[in-house]
mmCIF file of C-alpha atoms (C1' of nucleotides) in Angstrom:
data_model
loop_
_atom_site.group_PDB
_atom_site.id
_atom_site.type_symbol
_atom_site.label_atom_id
_atom_site.label_comp_id
_atom_site.label_asym_id
_atom_site.label_seq_id
_atom_site.Cartn_x
_atom_site.Cartn_y
_atom_site.Cartn_z
ATOM 1 C CA MET A 819 -15.546 -1.662 -2.879
ATOM 2 C CA ASP A 820 -13.207 0.522 -1.223
ATOM 3 C CA GLN A 821 -11.223 -2.161 0.302
ATOM 4 C CA VAL A 822 -10.090 -3.680 -1.886
ATOM 5 C CA GLU A 823 -8.027 -0.764 -3.294
ATOM 6 C CA ILE A 824 -6.071 -0.319 -0.155
ATOM 7 C CA PHE A 825 -5.796 -4.136 -0.231
ATOM 8 C CA LYS A 826 -3.972 -3.552 -3.964
ATOM 9 C CA ALA A 827 -1.798 -0.652 -2.284
ATOM 10 C CA LEU A 828 -0.763 -3.184 0.047
ATOM 11 C CA SER A 829 0.117 -6.291 -2.561
ATOM 12 C CA ASN A 830 3.384 -5.255 -2.985
ATOM 13 C CA LYS A 831 6.715 -5.360 -1.531
ATOM 14 C CA SER A 832 8.119 -1.667 -2.053
ATOM 15 C CA ARG A 833 5.184 -0.146 -0.529
ATOM 16 C CA LEU A 834 5.174 -2.098 2.526
ATOM 17 C CA GLN A 835 8.767 -0.715 2.706
ATOM 18 C CA ILE A 836 8.090 2.437 1.809
ATOM 19 C CA LEU A 837 5.246 2.506 4.529
ATOM 20 C CA ASN A 838 7.362 0.937 6.980
ATOM 21 C CA TRP A 839 10.523 3.117 6.365
ATOM 22 C CA LEU A 840 8.626 5.910 7.498
ATOM 23 C CA LYS A 841 7.686 4.727 10.651
ATOM 24 C CA GLU A 842 10.439 5.996 11.827
ATOM 25 C CA PRO A 843 11.843 8.783 9.715
ATOM 26 C CA GLU A 844 15.158 10.322 11.427
ATOM 27 C CA THR A 845 16.216 6.747 11.265
ATOM 28 C CA ASN A 846 15.546 6.039 8.113
ATOM 29 C CA PHE A 847 16.197 8.946 6.076
ATOM 30 C CA PRO A 848 19.250 10.024 7.764
ATOM 31 C CA ASP A 849 19.455 13.166 5.029
ATOM 32 C CA GLN A 850 16.538 14.437 5.174
ATOM 33 C CA ALA A 851 17.388 16.224 8.179
ATOM 34 C CA VAL A 852 18.185 18.956 6.303
ATOM 35 C CA HIS A 853 14.831 19.725 5.649
ATOM 36 C CA GLY A 854 13.290 18.882 8.908
ATOM 37 C CA TYR A 855 10.362 15.815 8.920
ATOM 38 C CA ALA A 856 7.473 17.690 9.764
ATOM 39 C CA ASN A 857 5.876 17.819 6.732
ATOM 40 C CA GLY A 858 7.227 14.108 6.288
ATOM 41 C CA VAL A 859 10.216 12.790 3.875
ATOM 42 C CA CYS A 860 10.616 13.813 -0.057
ATOM 43 C CA VAL A 861 10.376 11.696 -2.766
ATOM 44 C CA GLY A 862 13.753 12.216 -3.535
ATOM 45 C CA GLN A 863 15.026 10.739 -0.263
ATOM 46 C CA ILE A 864 12.775 7.643 -0.572
ATOM 47 C CA GLN A 865 13.632 6.723 -4.250
ATOM 48 C CA MET A 866 16.889 6.672 -3.604
ATOM 49 C CA LYS A 867 16.187 4.194 -0.274
ATOM 50 C CA ALA A 868 13.851 1.818 -2.103
ATOM 51 C CA GLY A 869 16.360 2.083 -5.628
ATOM 52 C CA LEU A 870 13.448 1.954 -8.279
ATOM 53 C CA THR A 871 13.704 4.721 -10.730
ATOM 54 C CA GLN A 872 11.342 8.418 -9.754
ATOM 55 C CA SER A 873 8.813 7.711 -11.887
ATOM 56 C CA THR A 874 8.315 4.191 -9.998
ATOM 57 C CA VAL A 875 8.166 5.639 -6.855
ATOM 58 C CA SER A 876 6.123 8.716 -7.734
ATOM 59 C CA GLU A 877 3.855 6.580 -9.121
ATOM 60 C CA TYR A 878 3.778 3.905 -5.948
ATOM 61 C CA LEU A 879 3.165 7.114 -3.371
ATOM 62 C CA SER A 880 0.008 8.392 -5.608
ATOM 63 C CA THR A 881 -1.160 4.589 -4.954
ATOM 64 C CA LEU A 882 -0.699 4.746 -1.666
ATOM 65 C CA GLN A 883 -2.435 7.972 -1.035
ATOM 66 C CA ARG A 884 -5.457 7.004 -3.488
ATOM 67 C CA ALA A 885 -5.166 4.414 -0.760
ATOM 68 C CA GLY A 886 -5.256 7.019 2.161
ATOM 69 C CA LEU A 887 -2.726 5.221 4.135
ATOM 70 C CA VAL A 888 -0.268 8.230 3.573
ATOM 71 C CA LYS A 889 -0.329 12.215 2.083
ATOM 72 C CA SER A 890 1.495 14.869 1.077
ATOM 73 C CA ASN A 891 2.711 18.481 2.057
ATOM 74 C CA ARG A 892 4.255 20.709 -1.492
ATOM 75 C CA VAL A 893 6.039 22.823 -0.430
ATOM 76 C CA GLY A 894 8.181 24.321 -3.338
ATOM 77 C CA GLN A 895 9.402 21.819 -5.098
ATOM 78 C CA TRP A 896 9.214 19.337 -3.329
ATOM 79 C CA THR A 897 6.895 16.738 -2.252
ATOM 80 C CA TYR A 898 7.176 15.384 1.476
ATOM 81 C CA TYR A 899 5.337 12.324 2.341
ATOM 82 C CA GLN A 900 4.298 10.858 5.198
ATOM 83 C CA ARG A 901 2.040 8.492 6.674
ATOM 84 C CA ASN A 902 -1.698 9.184 6.975
ATOM 85 C CA GLU A 903 -2.469 7.292 10.615
ATOM 86 C CA GLU A 904 -5.913 7.498 9.907
ATOM 87 C CA GLY A 905 -6.417 5.415 7.037
ATOM 88 C CA PHE A 906 -4.332 2.855 8.962
ATOM 89 C CA ALA A 907 -7.113 2.854 11.677
ATOM 90 C CA LEU A 908 -9.714 2.669 8.477
ATOM 91 C CA LEU A 909 -7.569 -0.202 7.722
ATOM 92 C CA ASN A 910 -7.949 -1.896 11.073
ATOM 93 C CA GLN A 911 -11.828 -1.458 11.602
ATOM 94 C CA ILE A 912 -12.124 -2.838 8.277
ATOM 95 C CA ILE A 913 -10.285 -5.963 9.218
ATOM 96 C CA GLN A 914 -12.491 -6.080 12.476
ATOM 97 C CA SER A 915 -15.261 -5.768 11.309
ATOM 98 C CA GLU A 916 -15.828 -5.490 7.242
ATOM 99 C CA ILE A 917 -13.970 -9.395 6.461
ATOM 100 C CA MET B 1494 7.990 -11.586 1.743
ATOM 101 C CA ASP B 1495 5.033 -13.530 2.907
ATOM 102 C CA GLN B 1496 3.200 -10.339 3.795
ATOM 103 C CA VAL B 1497 2.275 -9.366 0.219
ATOM 104 C CA GLU B 1498 0.479 -13.123 -0.100
ATOM 105 C CA ILE B 1499 -1.907 -12.011 2.078
ATOM 106 C CA PHE B 1500 -2.194 -8.484 0.563
ATOM 107 C CA LYS B 1501 -3.126 -10.203 -2.956
ATOM 108 C CA ALA B 1502 -5.340 -12.602 -1.508
ATOM 109 C CA LEU B 1503 -7.528 -9.527 -0.278
ATOM 110 C CA SER B 1504 -7.593 -7.942 -3.230
ATOM 111 C CA ASN B 1505 -10.398 -9.324 -4.415
ATOM 112 C CA LYS B 1506 -14.188 -8.260 -3.610
ATOM 113 C CA SER B 1507 -15.402 -11.969 -4.579
ATOM 114 C CA ARG B 1508 -12.484 -12.902 -1.929
ATOM 115 C CA LEU B 1509 -13.659 -10.061 0.105
ATOM 116 C CA GLN B 1510 -17.355 -11.816 -0.043
ATOM 117 C CA ILE B 1511 -16.371 -15.535 1.028
ATOM 118 C CA LEU B 1512 -14.105 -14.866 4.139
ATOM 119 C CA ASN B 1513 -17.351 -12.352 5.510
ATOM 120 C CA TRP B 1514 -19.758 -14.876 4.576
ATOM 121 C CA LEU B 1515 -17.854 -17.285 6.683
ATOM 122 C CA LYS B 1516 -17.818 -15.169 9.854
ATOM 123 C CA GLU B 1517 -21.633 -15.973 9.938
ATOM 124 C CA PRO B 1518 -22.003 -20.225 7.907
ATOM 125 C CA GLU B 1519 -25.007 -20.038 9.735
ATOM 126 C CA THR B 1520 -26.617 -16.618 7.866
ATOM 127 C CA ASN B 1521 -25.267 -16.801 5.129
ATOM 128 C CA PHE B 1522 -25.656 -20.902 3.826
ATOM 129 C CA PRO B 1523 -28.536 -21.939 5.562
ATOM 130 C CA ASP B 1524 -28.520 -24.496 2.578
ATOM 131 C CA GLN B 1525 -25.561 -25.678 4.308
ATOM 132 C CA ALA B 1526 -27.433 -26.970 7.606
ATOM 133 C CA VAL B 1527 -27.728 -30.554 5.939
ATOM 134 C CA HIS B 1528 -23.950 -30.807 6.128
ATOM 135 C CA GLY B 1529 -23.639 -29.132 9.326
ATOM 136 C CA TYR B 1530 -21.135 -26.662 9.858
ATOM 137 C CA ALA B 1531 -18.865 -28.111 11.968
ATOM 138 C CA ASN B 1532 -16.320 -28.643 9.420
ATOM 139 C CA GLY B 1533 -17.343 -25.505 7.153
ATOM 140 C CA VAL B 1534 -19.029 -25.226 4.208
ATOM 141 C CA CYS B 1535 -18.829 -26.430 0.705
ATOM 142 C CA VAL B 1536 -17.554 -25.235 -2.228
ATOM 143 C CA GLY B 1537 -20.753 -25.335 -4.200
ATOM 144 C CA GLN B 1538 -22.947 -23.485 -1.582
ATOM 145 C CA ILE B 1539 -20.166 -20.370 -1.703
ATOM 146 C CA GLN B 1540 -20.139 -21.270 -5.779
ATOM 147 C CA MET B 1541 -23.645 -20.734 -5.314
ATOM 148 C CA LYS B 1542 -23.724 -17.326 -3.902
ATOM 149 C CA ALA B 1543 -20.571 -16.047 -5.307
ATOM 150 C CA GLY B 1544 -22.302 -16.294 -8.535
ATOM 151 C CA LEU B 1545 -18.822 -18.036 -10.140
ATOM 152 C CA THR B 1546 -18.129 -21.170 -12.002
ATOM 153 C CA GLN B 1547 -16.719 -23.483 -10.027
ATOM 154 C CA SER B 1548 -12.867 -23.608 -11.574
ATOM 155 C CA THR B 1549 -12.955 -19.690 -9.899
ATOM 156 C CA VAL B 1550 -14.700 -20.384 -6.284
ATOM 157 C CA SER B 1551 -12.388 -23.278 -6.265
ATOM 158 C CA GLU B 1552 -9.533 -21.630 -7.241
ATOM 159 C CA TYR B 1553 -9.803 -18.516 -5.416
ATOM 160 C CA LEU B 1554 -10.574 -20.032 -2.319
ATOM 161 C CA SER B 1555 -6.916 -22.204 -2.992
ATOM 162 C CA THR B 1556 -5.608 -19.041 -2.727
ATOM 163 C CA LEU B 1557 -7.561 -18.234 0.517
ATOM 164 C CA GLN B 1558 -5.581 -20.930 2.256
ATOM 165 C CA ARG B 1559 -2.025 -20.433 0.878
ATOM 166 C CA ALA B 1560 -2.752 -17.026 2.150
ATOM 167 C CA GLY B 1561 -3.800 -18.869 5.669
ATOM 168 C CA LEU B 1562 -6.860 -16.612 5.531
ATOM 169 C CA VAL B 1563 -8.771 -20.095 5.710
ATOM 170 C CA LYS B 1564 -8.645 -23.807 6.193
ATOM 171 C CA SER B 1565 -10.240 -26.908 4.174
ATOM 172 C CA ASN B 1566 -11.021 -30.481 5.917
ATOM 173 C CA ARG B 1567 -11.984 -32.883 3.314
ATOM 174 C CA VAL B 1568 -14.984 -35.475 4.137
ATOM 175 C CA GLY B 1569 -16.254 -38.131 1.280
ATOM 176 C CA GLN B 1570 -16.123 -36.280 -1.662
ATOM 177 C CA TRP B 1571 -17.038 -32.499 -0.223
ATOM 178 C CA THR B 1572 -14.214 -29.863 1.057
ATOM 179 C CA TYR B 1573 -15.653 -28.109 3.587
ATOM 180 C CA TYR B 1574 -13.255 -24.382 4.121
ATOM 181 C CA GLN B 1575 -13.816 -22.176 6.807
ATOM 182 C CA ARG B 1576 -11.745 -19.281 8.519
ATOM 183 C CA ASN B 1577 -8.199 -19.976 9.918
ATOM 184 C CA GLU B 1578 -8.417 -17.121 12.790
ATOM 185 C CA GLU B 1579 -4.639 -17.637 13.442
ATOM 186 C CA GLY B 1580 -4.330 -16.357 9.597
ATOM 187 C CA PHE B 1581 -6.025 -13.393 10.450
ATOM 188 C CA ALA B 1582 -3.727 -12.893 13.820
ATOM 189 C CA LEU B 1583 -1.184 -12.623 12.114
ATOM 190 C CA LEU B 1584 -2.340 -9.953 9.320
ATOM 191 C CA ASN B 1585 -3.364 -7.978 12.650
ATOM 192 C CA GLN B 1586 0.196 -8.743 13.627
ATOM 193 C CA ILE B 1587 1.547 -7.520 10.539
ATOM 194 C CA ILE B 1588 -0.247 -4.144 10.335
ATOM 195 C CA GLN B 1589 0.698 -3.806 13.546
ATOM 196 C CA SER B 1590 4.140 -4.357 13.881
ATOM 197 C CA GLU B 1591 5.677 -4.532 10.391
ATOM 198 C CA ILE B 1592 4.372 -2.187 7.850
ATOM 199 C "C1'" DA C 810 -18.152 -52.055 -12.518
ATOM 200 C "C1'" DA C 811 -20.860 -47.760 -14.072
ATOM 201 C "C1'" DG C 812 -22.491 -43.069 -13.413
ATOM 202 C "C1'" DA C 813 -23.378 -39.904 -10.711
ATOM 203 C "C1'" DT C 814 -21.453 -36.016 -7.597
ATOM 204 C "C1'" DA C 815 -18.220 -32.797 -5.619
ATOM 205 C "C1'" DT C 816 -13.888 -31.005 -6.230
ATOM 206 C "C1'" DA C 817 -9.232 -29.520 -8.549
ATOM 207 C "C1'" DT C 818 -6.207 -28.357 -12.241
ATOM 208 C "C1'" DC C 819 -5.269 -27.589 -16.991
ATOM 209 C "C1'" DG C 820 -5.328 -24.392 -21.268
ATOM 210 C "C1'" DA C 821 -6.828 -19.755 -22.840
ATOM 211 C "C1'" DC C 822 -7.884 -14.582 -23.286
ATOM 212 C "C1'" DT C 823 -8.471 -10.342 -21.185
ATOM 213 C "C1'" DT C 824 -7.417 -7.549 -17.333
ATOM 214 C "C1'" DT C 825 -4.120 -5.254 -14.554
ATOM 215 C "C1'" DT C 826 0.203 -4.845 -12.018
ATOM 216 C "C1'" DC C 827 5.024 -3.704 -12.129
ATOM 217 C "C1'" DC C 828 8.530 -1.020 -13.276
ATOM 218 C "C1'" DC C 829 11.585 1.500 -17.103
ATOM 219 C "C1'" DG C 830 12.743 5.425 -19.830
ATOM 220 C "C1'" DA C 831 11.089 9.809 -22.109
ATOM 221 C "C1'" DT C 832 8.882 14.110 -21.422
ATOM 222 C "C1'" DA C 833 5.661 17.171 -19.574
ATOM 223 C "C1'" DT C 834 5.100 20.915 -15.028
ATOM 224 C "C1'" DG C 835 5.823 22.976 -11.161
ATOM 225 C "C1'" DC C 836 9.484 26.174 -8.773
ATOM 226 C "C1'" DC C 837 13.262 27.870 -7.652
ATOM 227 C "C1'" DA C 838 17.947 31.647 -8.412
ATOM 228 C "C1'" DA C 839 20.859 33.993 -11.101
ATOM 229 C "C1'" DT D 734 14.277 34.838 -18.714
ATOM 230 C "C1'" DT D 735 16.877 31.072 -18.820
ATOM 231 C "C1'" DG D 736 18.332 26.876 -16.663
ATOM 232 C "C1'" DG D 737 17.955 23.893 -13.303
ATOM 233 C "C1'" DC D 738 16.604 20.972 -9.915
ATOM 234 C "C1'" DA D 739 12.607 17.518 -7.805
ATOM 235 C "C1'" DT D 740 8.477 15.375 -9.320
ATOM 236 C "C1'" DA D 741 4.841 13.729 -12.052
ATOM 237 C "C1'" DT D 742 2.469 12.053 -15.877
ATOM 238 C "C1'" DC D 743 2.455 9.016 -20.198
ATOM 239 C "C1'" DG D 744 3.399 5.413 -23.073
ATOM 240 C "C1'" DG D 745 5.076 0.580 -23.260
ATOM 241 C "C1'" DG D 746 6.518 -4.177 -22.226
ATOM 242 C "C1'" DA D 747 7.093 -8.325 -19.373
ATOM 243 C "C1'" DA D 748 4.752 -10.044 -16.414
ATOM 244 C "C1'" DA D 749 1.068 -11.638 -12.797
ATOM 245 C "C1'" DA D 750 -3.846 -12.493 -12.235
ATOM 246 C "C1'" DG D 751 -8.942 -12.916 -13.210
ATOM 247 C "C1'" DT D 752 -12.178 -15.977 -15.011
ATOM 248 C "C1'" DC D 753 -14.061 -18.980 -18.011
ATOM 249 C "C1'" DG D 754 -14.820 -23.880 -20.175
ATOM 250 C "C1'" DA D 755 -13.456 -28.177 -20.400
ATOM 251 C "C1'" DT D 756 -11.213 -32.345 -18.255
ATOM 252 C "C1'" DA D 757 -9.009 -35.374 -15.051
ATOM 253 C "C1'" DT D 758 -9.372 -36.544 -9.634
ATOM 254 C "C1'" DA D 759 -11.418 -38.854 -6.418
ATOM 255 C "C1'" DT D 760 -15.724 -40.271 -4.203
ATOM 256 C "C1'" DC D 761 -19.743 -42.276 -3.479
ATOM 257 C "C1'" DT D 762 -24.457 -44.906 -4.894
ATOM 258 C "C1'" DT D 763 -25.747 -49.209 -6.689
#
DNA sequence: AAGATATATCGACTTTTCCCGATATGCCAA
DNA sequence: TTGGCATATCGGGAAAAGTCGATATATCTT
C-alpha cells in the first residue's frame, strides 16, 4: 500500500512546515531571491529556516519526494525543491475515495 | 501541532482498512446485523476482519478516536465504533489550507 | 453471587522514526 | 587540480510505534 508512505511523510511537524513554507516561497525564503524561484528553493534555505541539521533536512526532503509531495531540480551544485501539486491531488483523491 | 496526530493515525495499513470498512458497515460487517448498525460496529467484528489480536484492534481504535476520525458508543458490554465525518472534514481543511 | 463475554489496559519485545555528526559525492572557481 | 561549497549518504543512539499475551474492568446472564 502506497498511501501509508504518504501519510508517514506527513506525520512530522517539520516536514509539514516545509510543505507549508513552499506554498509561498517568495514570502518564506526571501534569501532565495538571488537564485530565483522558478525551480524551487534550495536545501540550504530550507535548512536555515527549519533549524535542523543539513543531513536531516536533506533526508526529510527525500522522504517528501518519495511520497510524491515535492519534486526537485538539480542545477549546478544546488538542488531546488518545490511542491508537487500532482501529489496533493492524489492525496485528495485517496482521502475522498480510498479511506 | 495536532495535524501530526491525525497523519500518524493514518500511517498504518490496518487502520486505513478499518476506516475504509466503516464506510459501508452493512457490506463489510454482515455479522453485525444482529446488533444493528445505528451505533456503529463493535470491536469484535472489526478484530475478526482485521486478523489482529483483540488488544491491538482496541488500541488502534483508540488511536483513531484520539485523532478524531472515529467515534464510539458504549452500549452494554459492547463498544460500537463508527466514522466521525467531522474529523474527515477537518482533515480536508488541514490539507487545503494548512499544508 | 458466579461465570461468561466484550473491551480496555499493562508489560514486554521488536521494528521504525527522529535527528545528529561524520564522511562521501558532485560541481564550480582559481 | 586543488580547494571550497552544496547536497547526499552512512552509522548510530534515543524515542516512539507495532504488536503480542496476560490481566483487569465492566456488564450481562443465570
